[in-house]
Amino acid sequence: VVYLVVFHLSFVMFIWSYGKTIFTSPATPSNEFCLSKADKEQYEREERPESQQEILRRAAKDLPIYTTTASRAIRYCDRCQLIKPDRCHHCSACDVCVLKMDHHCPWVNNCVGFSNYKFFLLFLMYSLLYCLFVAATVLQYFIKFWTNELPDTHAKFHVLFLFFVAAMFFISILSLFSYHCWLVGKNRSTIETFRAPTFRNGPDKNGFSLGCSKNLKEVFGDEKKYWLLPIFTSLGDGCNFPTRLVIMDPEQLTVSSQNEPAKSSGANQSFPTRPLSESQNRLLAGDCQWVESGPEEENVKSGS
């Protein structure tokens, strides 16, 4: 009876998580990141990249973005005609800009990003448990097969095949699930692992990391009772993320901008600043907030 309950429960959660991963549409940037009609027409008329960047900097001055391209330019998608929020990337397969894009997964025929990353993790976890349950159930018959205790029927080859398939998928999914657990603990996406986001002080793979506990809450939410259910509980809006490299207090932002020379992206344009939303401030509640510092001090803080 216990085996049947575990089997049906793991199978139901596996199918539920898989369905949510497949059918949840990728989250896209809000309208505030789109250029106005006038700015778009002016941007298309300009031929010089410097002039185009000036238009983008003017449009992005009030947007909650803290990262740029490697060349210190505003991240802009010509295909979607919008300024990319932090951690947003264009998916050529889906032909849209996806918030906090991790990767495009051919196994689910969908982009894995802000809207369904939790579902993807649960899908991997329940797949792992399901394969483990099948392999453990068939193991006794697999042992009998090798000791010639299993009746000489065609069924014994089915047992052999089932065990090897379950074990093979368990090992492959375990490696993938372990990798994504590590990513959650570091608050990185797969893309950010291979190409670190560029902040004011330069590229930093740990720029969005708030500590393992808060990184976990950013994906799974505040209430632990919902963590194992494939329902959306991630914090934030996908466009604006807490970062340890940017001052969060608006008053400190004003003082800092007056005392420190702004590092720019080619035209003395400082990074846009904007207070975090309520859900993001919950992640930083009760902690000393990070401030921007020189490259040497920042390397010490980031452990590099």
CSV table of C-alpha atoms in Angstrom, one decimal:
chain,number,residue,atom,x,y,z
A,1,VAL,CA,0.0,0.0,0.0
A,2,VAL,CA,2.8,2.4,0.9
A,3,TYR,CA,4.6,1.6,-2.4
A,4,LEU,CA,1.4,2.4,-4.3
A,5,VAL,CA,0.8,5.7,-2.5
A,6,VAL,CA,4.4,6.8,-3.1
A,7,PHE,CA,4.2,5.7,-6.8
A,8,HIS,CA,1.0,7.5,-7.5
A,9,LEU,CA,2.0,10.7,-5.5
A,10,SER,CA,5.4,11.0,-7.3
A,11,PHE,CA,3.7,10.3,-10.6
A,12,VAL,CA,1.0,12.9,-10.1
A,13,MET,CA,3.6,15.6,-9.0
A,14,PHE,CA,5.8,14.7,-11.9
A,15,ILE,CA,3.0,15.1,-14.4
A,16,TRP,CA,1.8,18.3,-12.7
A,17,SER,CA,5.3,19.9,-12.7
A,18,TYR,CA,6.0,18.8,-16.2
A,19,GLY,CA,2.8,20.3,-17.5
A,20,LYS,CA,3.4,23.6,-15.7
A,21,THR,CA,6.9,23.8,-17.1
A,22,ILE,CA,5.6,23.2,-20.6
A,23,PHE,CA,2.5,25.3,-20.7
A,24,THR,CA,3.6,28.3,-18.6
A,25,SER,CA,4.4,31.1,-21.1
A,26,PRO,CA,7.8,32.8,-20.7
A,27,ALA,CA,7.5,36.1,-18.8
A,28,THR,CA,8.3,39.1,-21.0
A,29,PRO,CA,9.3,42.7,-20.0
A,30,SER,CA,6.6,45.1,-19.1
A,31,ASN,CA,5.6,48.1,-21.3
A,32,GLU,CA,7.8,50.5,-19.3
A,33,PHE,CA,10.9,49.0,-21.0
A,34,CYS,CA,9.6,49.7,-24.5
A,35,LEU,CA,10.7,52.8,-26.2
A,36,SER,CA,8.1,55.5,-26.8
A,37,LYS,CA,7.0,56.0,-30.4
A,38,ALA,CA,9.1,59.2,-30.7
A,39,ASP,CA,12.2,57.6,-29.3
A,40,LYS,CA,11.8,54.5,-31.5
A,41,GLU,CA,11.5,56.7,-34.6
A,42,GLN,CA,14.5,58.7,-33.6
A,43,TYR,CA,16.5,55.6,-32.8
A,44,GLU,CA,15.8,54.1,-36.2
A,45,ARG,CA,16.8,57.3,-38.0
A,46,GLU,CA,20.1,57.5,-36.2
A,47,GLU,CA,23.0,55.8,-37.9
A,48,ARG,CA,25.7,56.4,-35.4
A,49,PRO,CA,25.9,53.9,-32.4
A,50,GLU,CA,26.8,56.8,-30.1
A,51,SER,CA,23.7,58.7,-30.9
A,52,GLN,CA,21.5,55.6,-30.5
A,53,GLN,CA,23.1,54.9,-27.1
A,54,GLU,CA,22.3,58.4,-26.0
A,55,ILE,CA,18.6,57.8,-26.8
A,56,LEU,CA,18.7,54.6,-24.9
A,57,ARG,CA,20.4,56.1,-21.9
A,58,ARG,CA,17.8,58.9,-21.8
A,59,ALA,CA,14.9,56.4,-22.0
A,60,ALA,CA,16.5,54.1,-19.4
A,61,LYS,CA,17.3,56.8,-16.8
A,62,ASP,CA,14.3,55.9,-14.6
A,63,LEU,CA,14.3,52.2,-15.2
A,64,PRO,CA,15.4,49.7,-12.6
A,65,ILE,CA,18.4,48.4,-14.5
A,66,TYR,CA,22.0,48.0,-13.1
A,67,THR,CA,23.7,45.9,-15.7
A,68,THR,CA,25.1,46.7,-19.2
A,69,THR,CA,26.8,45.0,-22.0
A,70,ALA,CA,30.5,44.1,-21.8
A,71,SER,CA,31.2,47.4,-23.6
A,72,ARG,CA,29.2,49.4,-21.1
A,73,ALA,CA,26.3,50.0,-23.5
A,74,ILE,CA,22.6,49.8,-22.6
A,75,ARG,CA,21.2,46.4,-23.3
A,76,TYR,CA,18.7,46.8,-26.1
A,77,CYS,CA,16.9,44.2,-28.2
A,78,ASP,CA,16.5,45.3,-31.8
A,79,ARG,CA,14.1,42.3,-32.5
A,80,CYS,CA,11.6,43.2,-29.7
A,81,GLN,CA,12.5,46.9,-29.7
A,82,LEU,CA,12.8,47.3,-25.9
A,83,ILE,CA,15.5,47.9,-23.3
A,84,LYS,CA,16.3,44.6,-21.7
A,85,PRO,CA,15.8,44.4,-17.9
A,86,ASP,CA,18.5,42.9,-15.8
A,87,ARG,CA,18.9,39.1,-16.4
A,88,CYS,CA,16.6,39.3,-19.4
A,89,HIS,CA,17.7,37.7,-22.7
A,90,HIS,CA,16.2,37.2,-26.2
A,91,CYS,CA,15.4,33.6,-27.1
A,92,SER,CA,15.8,33.0,-30.8
A,93,ALA,CA,13.6,29.8,-30.6
A,94,CYS,CA,10.7,31.6,-28.9
A,95,ASP,CA,11.5,34.9,-30.6
A,96,VAL,CA,10.7,36.9,-27.4
A,97,CYS,CA,12.8,38.5,-24.6
A,98,VAL,CA,12.5,36.3,-21.6
A,99,LEU,CA,12.8,37.6,-18.0
A,100,LYS,CA,15.6,35.9,-16.0
A,101,MET,CA,16.1,33.5,-18.9
A,102,ASP,CA,18.0,30.4,-17.9
A,103,HIS,CA,18.0,28.4,-21.1
A,104,HIS,CA,15.7,27.1,-23.8
A,105,CYS,CA,14.9,23.5,-23.0
A,106,PRO,CA,14.1,21.2,-26.0
A,107,TRP,CA,12.7,18.5,-23.7
A,108,VAL,CA,9.8,20.8,-22.7
A,109,ASN,CA,9.8,22.9,-25.9
A,110,ASN,CA,9.8,26.0,-23.8
A,111,CYS,CA,12.0,28.7,-22.3
A,112,VAL,CA,13.0,28.2,-18.7
A,113,GLY,CA,13.0,31.5,-17.0
A,114,PHE,CA,11.4,33.6,-14.2
A,115,SER,CA,7.8,32.4,-14.8
A,116,ASN,CA,8.5,28.6,-14.7
A,117,TYR,CA,12.0,28.1,-13.2
A,118,LYS,CA,10.5,26.8,-10.0
A,119,PHE,CA,8.3,24.3,-12.0
A,120,PHE,CA,11.4,23.2,-13.9
A,121,LEU,CA,13.3,22.5,-10.7
A,122,LEU,CA,10.3,20.5,-9.2
A,123,PHE,CA,10.0,18.6,-12.5
A,124,LEU,CA,13.6,17.5,-12.2
A,125,MET,CA,13.2,16.6,-8.5
A,126,TYR,CA,10.0,14.5,-9.0
A,127,SER,CA,11.5,12.9,-12.1
A,128,LEU,CA,14.5,11.9,-9.9
A,129,LEU,CA,12.2,10.5,-7.2
A,130,TYR,CA,10.1,8.6,-9.8
A,131,CYS,CA,13.2,7.0,-11.4
A,132,LEU,CA,14.6,6.1,-8.0
A,133,PHE,CA,11.3,4.5,-7.0
A,134,VAL,CA,11.2,2.4,-10.3
A,135,ALA,CA,14.8,1.3,-10.0
A,136,ALA,CA,14.4,0.4,-6.3
A,137,THR,CA,11.2,-1.6,-7.0
A,138,VAL,CA,12.8,-3.5,-9.9
A,139,LEU,CA,16.1,-4.1,-8.2
A,140,GLN,CA,15.1,-7.3,-6.4
A,141,TYR,CA,14.0,-8.8,-9.8
A,142,PHE,CA,17.2,-7.5,-11.4
A,143,ILE,CA,19.3,-9.4,-8.8
A,144,LYS,CA,17.3,-12.5,-9.4
A,145,PHE,CA,17.9,-12.2,-13.1
A,146,TRP,CA,21.7,-12.2,-12.6
A,147,THR,CA,21.5,-15.1,-10.1
A,148,ASN,CA,19.3,-17.1,-12.5
A,149,GLU,CA,16.5,-17.3,-9.9
A,150,LEU,CA,14.0,-15.5,-12.3
A,151,PRO,CA,11.8,-17.8,-14.3
A,152,ASP,CA,13.0,-18.3,-17.9
A,153,THR,CA,10.4,-16.1,-19.6
A,154,HIS,CA,10.4,-13.1,-21.9
A,155,ALA,CA,9.4,-10.9,-18.9
A,156,LYS,CA,13.0,-11.1,-17.5
A,157,PHE,CA,14.3,-9.0,-20.4
A,158,HIS,CA,11.6,-6.4,-19.7
A,159,VAL,CA,12.9,-6.3,-16.1
A,160,LEU,CA,16.4,-5.8,-17.3
A,161,PHE,CA,15.4,-3.0,-19.7
A,162,LEU,CA,13.3,-1.2,-17.1
A,163,PHE,CA,16.1,-1.2,-14.5
A,164,PHE,CA,18.7,0.1,-16.9
A,165,VAL,CA,16.5,2.8,-18.3
A,166,ALA,CA,15.4,4.0,-14.8
A,167,ALA,CA,19.0,3.9,-13.5
A,168,MET,CA,20.3,5.8,-16.6
A,169,PHE,CA,17.7,8.5,-16.3
A,170,PHE,CA,18.3,8.7,-12.6
A,171,ILE,CA,22.0,9.4,-13.1
A,172,SER,CA,21.6,11.9,-15.9
A,173,ILE,CA,18.8,13.8,-14.1
A,174,LEU,CA,20.7,13.8,-10.8
A,175,SER,CA,23.6,15.6,-12.4
A,176,LEU,CA,21.3,18.2,-14.0
A,177,PHE,CA,19.3,18.7,-10.8
A,178,SER,CA,22.5,19.0,-8.7
A,179,TYR,CA,23.8,21.6,-11.1
A,180,HIS,CA,20.6,23.7,-10.9
A,181,CYS,CA,20.5,23.4,-7.1
A,182,TRP,CA,24.0,24.9,-7.1
A,183,LEU,CA,22.8,27.7,-9.4
A,184,VAL,CA,19.9,28.5,-7.0
A,185,GLY,CA,22.3,28.6,-4.1
A,186,LYS,CA,24.4,31.1,-6.0
A,187,ASN,CA,21.4,33.0,-7.5
A,188,ARG,CA,22.7,32.5,-11.1
A,189,SER,CA,21.2,31.4,-14.3
A,190,THR,CA,22.9,29.1,-16.7
A,191,ILE,CA,23.6,32.1,-19.0
A,192,GLU,CA,25.1,34.1,-16.2
A,193,THR,CA,27.4,31.2,-15.3
A,194,PHE,CA,29.0,31.3,-18.8
A,195,ARG,CA,28.8,35.1,-19.2
A,196,ALA,CA,28.8,37.1,-16.0
A,197,PRO,CA,26.5,40.2,-15.8
A,198,THR,CA,28.4,43.5,-16.0
A,199,PHE,CA,27.8,46.0,-13.2
A,200,ARG,CA,29.3,49.4,-12.5
A,201,ASN,CA,32.4,47.8,-11.1
A,202,GLY,CA,32.7,45.3,-13.9
A,203,PRO,CA,31.5,41.7,-14.5
A,204,ASP,CA,30.5,39.8,-11.4
A,205,LYS,CA,28.9,36.3,-11.4
A,206,ASN,CA,27.8,36.8,-7.7
A,207,GLY,CA,26.3,40.2,-8.3
A,208,PHE,CA,22.7,39.0,-7.6
A,209,SER,CA,23.6,36.6,-4.7
A,210,LEU,CA,22.1,37.6,-1.4
A,211,GLY,CA,23.2,34.4,0.5
A,212,CYS,CA,22.0,30.9,0.1
A,213,SER,CA,18.8,31.2,2.2
A,214,LYS,CA,17.6,34.4,0.5
A,215,ASN,CA,18.6,33.1,-2.9
A,216,LEU,CA,16.4,30.1,-2.2
A,217,LYS,CA,13.4,32.3,-1.2
A,218,GLU,CA,13.8,34.3,-4.3
A,219,VAL,CA,12.9,31.2,-6.4
A,220,PHE,CA,10.5,29.3,-4.0
A,221,GLY,CA,9.0,32.2,-2.0
A,222,ASP,CA,8.6,33.0,1.6
A,223,GLU,CA,6.2,30.2,2.7
A,224,LYS,CA,7.8,26.8,2.9
A,225,LYS,CA,4.5,25.0,2.7
A,226,TYR,CA,4.2,25.8,-1.0
A,227,TRP,CA,7.8,25.0,-1.9
A,228,LEU,CA,7.1,21.4,-3.1
A,229,LEU,CA,3.9,22.4,-5.0
A,230,PRO,CA,4.1,23.5,-8.6
A,231,ILE,CA,2.4,26.8,-8.0
A,232,PHE,CA,4.1,30.1,-8.7
A,233,THR,CA,5.5,31.6,-5.5
A,234,SER,CA,8.7,33.3,-6.7
A,235,LEU,CA,9.4,36.8,-5.3
A,236,GLY,CA,9.6,39.9,-7.4
A,237,ASP,CA,8.3,40.8,-10.8
A,238,GLY,CA,11.1,39.4,-13.0
A,239,CYS,CA,12.2,42.9,-14.1
A,240,ASN,CA,13.9,44.2,-11.0
A,241,PHE,CA,16.2,42.1,-8.8
A,242,PRO,CA,17.9,42.8,-5.5
A,243,THR,CA,21.6,43.1,-5.9
A,244,ARG,CA,24.4,43.4,-3.4
A,245,LEU,CA,26.3,45.8,-5.7
A,246,VAL,CA,23.8,48.7,-5.6
A,247,ILE,CA,22.8,50.9,-2.7
A,248,MET,CA,19.1,50.3,-1.9
A,249,ASP,CA,18.4,53.4,0.2
A,250,PRO,CA,17.1,56.2,-2.0
A,251,GLU,CA,18.7,58.8,0.4
A,252,GLN,CA,22.0,57.0,0.3
A,253,LEU,CA,21.7,56.9,-3.5
A,254,THR,CA,21.5,60.7,-3.6
A,255,VAL,CA,24.4,61.2,-1.3
A,256,SER,CA,26.5,58.6,-3.2
A,257,SER,CA,25.8,60.1,-6.6
A,258,GLN,CA,26.9,63.5,-5.3
A,259,ASN,CA,30.1,62.3,-3.6
A,260,GLU,CA,31.3,59.7,-6.2
A,261,PRO,CA,32.1,60.3,-9.8
A,262,ALA,CA,29.6,58.3,-11.9
A,263,LYS,CA,31.2,55.5,-14.0
A,264,SER,CA,29.5,55.7,-17.4
A,265,SER,CA,28.9,53.7,-20.5
A,266,GLY,CA,30.8,56.1,-22.8
A,267,ALA,CA,29.0,59.4,-22.3
A,268,ASN,CA,29.2,60.2,-18.5
A,269,GLN,CA,25.8,58.6,-18.0
A,270,SER,CA,25.4,57.0,-14.5
A,271,PHE,CA,23.5,53.9,-13.9
A,272,PRO,CA,19.7,54.3,-13.5
A,273,THR,CA,18.6,54.0,-9.8
A,274,ARG,CA,15.3,53.1,-8.4
A,275,PRO,CA,14.1,51.7,-5.0
A,276,LEU,CA,13.2,48.0,-4.9
A,277,SER,CA,9.7,46.7,-4.8
A,278,GLU,CA,8.2,45.4,-1.6
A,279,SER,CA,8.8,41.8,-2.4
A,280,GLN,CA,12.4,42.5,-3.0
A,281,ASN,CA,12.9,44.5,0.1
A,282,ARG,CA,11.6,41.5,2.1
A,283,LEU,CA,14.7,39.6,0.9
A,284,LEU,CA,17.0,42.3,2.3
A,285,ALA,CA,15.1,43.0,5.5
A,286,GLY,CA,17.2,43.0,8.7
A,287,ASP,CA,20.5,42.8,6.8
A,288,CYS,CA,23.2,45.4,6.3
A,289,GLN,CA,22.8,46.4,2.7
A,290,TRP,CA,25.8,46.4,0.4
A,291,VAL,CA,27.1,49.6,-1.1
A,292,GLU,CA,29.1,50.1,-4.2
A,293,SER,CA,32.9,50.3,-3.6
A,294,GLY,CA,36.1,50.3,-5.5
A,295,PRO,CA,37.1,47.3,-7.6
A,296,GLU,CA,39.7,46.0,-5.0
A,297,GLU,CA,37.3,46.1,-2.1
A,298,GLU,CA,34.6,44.5,-4.2
A,299,ASN,CA,36.9,41.7,-5.1
A,300,VAL,CA,37.4,41.0,-1.4
A,301,LYS,CA,33.7,41.0,-0.7
A,302,SER,CA,32.9,38.7,-3.6
A,303,GLY,CA,35.6,36.3,-2.6
A,304,SER,CA,37.6,36.7,-5.8
